[in-house]
Coordinates of C-alpha atoms in Angstrom, one line a residue:
Q21 CA 13.9 -7.1 10.0
V22 CA 11.4 -4.6 8.9
Q23 CA 8.3 -4.6 11.1
L24 CA 5.4 -3.1 9.3
V25 CA 2.2 -1.8 11.3
E26 CA -0.5 -1.1 8.7
S27 CA -3.9 1.3 10.3
G28 CA -6.0 3.6 9.0
G29 CA -9.0 1.2 7.9
K30 CA -12.2 1.5 8.6
W31 CA -15.8 1.8 7.2
A32 CA -16.3 4.5 4.4
Q33 CA -19.3 6.0 2.5
A34 CA -18.9 5.2 -0.7
G35 CA -17.8 8.3 -2.6
G36 CA -15.6 9.0 0.6
S37 CA -11.7 9.0 1.7
L38 CA -9.3 7.1 4.1
R39 CA -5.8 7.2 4.4
L40 CA -4.3 4.5 5.0
S41 CA -0.8 4.2 6.5
C42 CA 2.1 1.7 6.4
A43 CA 5.0 2.3 9.8
A44 CA 7.9 0.9 10.0
A45 CA 8.5 -0.5 13.9
T46 CA 11.9 -1.4 13.9
H47 CA 13.8 -0.5 10.9
S48 CA 14.6 2.3 8.8
L49 CA 12.3 2.3 5.4
K50 CA 15.5 4.2 3.9
D51 CA 16.0 1.9 1.1
Y52 CA 13.1 0.3 0.4
A53 CA 10.6 0.6 -2.6
V54 CA 7.1 0.3 -0.5
A55 CA 3.7 -1.4 -2.1
W56 CA 0.2 -1.6 -1.2
F57 CA -1.3 -4.7 -1.9
R58 CA -5.5 -5.7 -1.4
Q59 CA -7.5 -8.9 -0.8
A60 CA -11.0 -8.9 -1.3
P61 CA -13.0 -12.4 0.4
G62 CA -13.0 -14.9 -2.2
K63 CA -10.8 -12.8 -4.8
E64 CA -6.8 -13.2 -5.1
R65 CA -4.7 -10.5 -3.2
E66 CA -3.9 -7.7 -6.1
F67 CA -1.6 -5.7 -6.1
V68 CA -2.9 -1.3 -5.5
A69 CA 0.3 1.2 -5.5
A70 CA 3.6 0.9 -5.1
I71 CA 6.5 3.6 -3.9
D72 CA 10.0 3.4 -4.9
W73 CA 12.8 4.4 -2.5
S74 CA 13.4 7.5 -3.5
G75 CA 9.9 8.3 -3.4
D76 CA 10.5 9.8 -7.0
N77 CA 8.5 7.1 -8.5
T78 CA 5.2 5.9 -8.6
Y79 CA 2.6 2.6 -9.9
Y80 CA -1.0 2.2 -9.4
A81 CA -3.4 -0.9 -10.5
H82 CA -5.5 0.5 -13.4
S83 CA -8.2 0.0 -10.7
V84 CA -7.4 3.0 -8.7
K85 CA -5.6 5.0 -10.5
D86 CA -6.3 8.7 -10.6
R87 CA -8.4 7.9 -7.0
F88 CA -5.7 6.5 -4.7
T89 CA -2.4 8.3 -4.3
I90 CA 0.6 6.7 -2.7
S91 CA 3.7 8.9 -0.9
R92 CA 6.6 8.4 2.3
D93 CA 7.7 10.2 4.6
D94 CA 10.8 8.8 5.6
G95 CA 11.1 10.6 8.5
K96 CA 8.4 9.4 10.1
N97 CA 9.0 6.2 8.5
T98 CA 6.2 5.8 7.2
V99 CA 4.4 5.0 3.7
Y100 CA 0.9 6.3 2.9
L101 CA -2.4 5.6 0.7
Q102 CA -4.7 8.5 0.3
M103 CA -8.2 6.8 -0.9
N104 CA -10.2 9.2 -2.6
S105 CA -13.7 8.5 -4.1
L106 CA -14.1 5.2 -2.8
K107 CA -16.2 2.7 -4.3
P108 CA -17.6 -0.9 -3.2
E109 CA -15.0 -2.4 -5.0
D110 CA -12.8 -1.1 -2.7
T111 CA -13.3 -3.1 0.4
A112 CA -10.8 -5.5 1.0
V113 CA -7.9 -5.9 3.2
Y114 CA -4.8 -3.8 3.1
V115 CA -1.3 -4.9 3.3
C116 CA 1.9 -3.1 3.0
A117 CA 5.1 -4.5 2.1
A118 CA 8.6 -3.6 1.8
K119 CA 11.3 -4.3 -1.0
W120 CA 15.1 -3.7 -0.8
V121 CA 15.4 -0.8 -3.8
Q122 CA 13.2 -2.2 -6.4
W123 CA 9.9 -2.1 -6.8
S124 CA 7.4 -5.2 -7.9
Q125 CA 4.2 -5.3 -8.8
Y126 CA 4.4 -9.1 -7.7
Y127 CA 3.6 -9.7 -3.3
S128 CA 5.9 -12.6 -3.2
Q129 CA 8.9 -10.4 -4.3
Y130 CA 9.1 -8.3 -1.6
E131 CA 11.0 -9.6 1.5
Y132 CA 8.6 -7.7 4.6
H133 CA 4.9 -7.5 5.2
G134 CA 2.4 -6.2 7.5
Q135 CA -0.7 -8.1 8.8
G136 CA -3.1 -5.9 7.1
T137 CA -5.8 -3.5 7.4
Q138 CA -9.6 -4.1 6.9
V139 CA -11.1 -1.5 4.6
T140 CA -15.1 -1.8 4.2
V141 CA -16.8 0.9 1.4
A142 CA -20.7 0.6 2.1
T143 CA -23.3 1.9 -0.5

C-alpha cells in the first residue's frame, strides 16, 4: 500500500509561484509513475502532469505546459510540481497519484491517490 501525502498548496497572487510536494509515507515510489491531477469547483477532474518511473520522461496538459514542471527525488520519496506564472484558472484541489511503472493521463488507472492540497490563485 502506497500512502501519498500532498503539501504546499496555499493562496498565491496571479503571476506568482508555488511548489507542491507529494510524499510517499509508507512505501518507496521507485518504479512508480506519478501524476498530478486537479479539480476546480464545479468542474471535472483533469490531468495536469506526470513523470515516469525513471524520471526521464515528463508529460503535461496543454494548459500548464511551459509554466509547470514535474520532478522526482526518489531519495526523498517525493515528487514535486513547480508551478510558475500562476493564473486564477489554476485554482483547484491538486491530487497526486501513483501507478506501477507505466504512466497514464486517466485518474482511474492510478492505484494510489492522495487526499489533495488546495491551491488558490487570486487576481
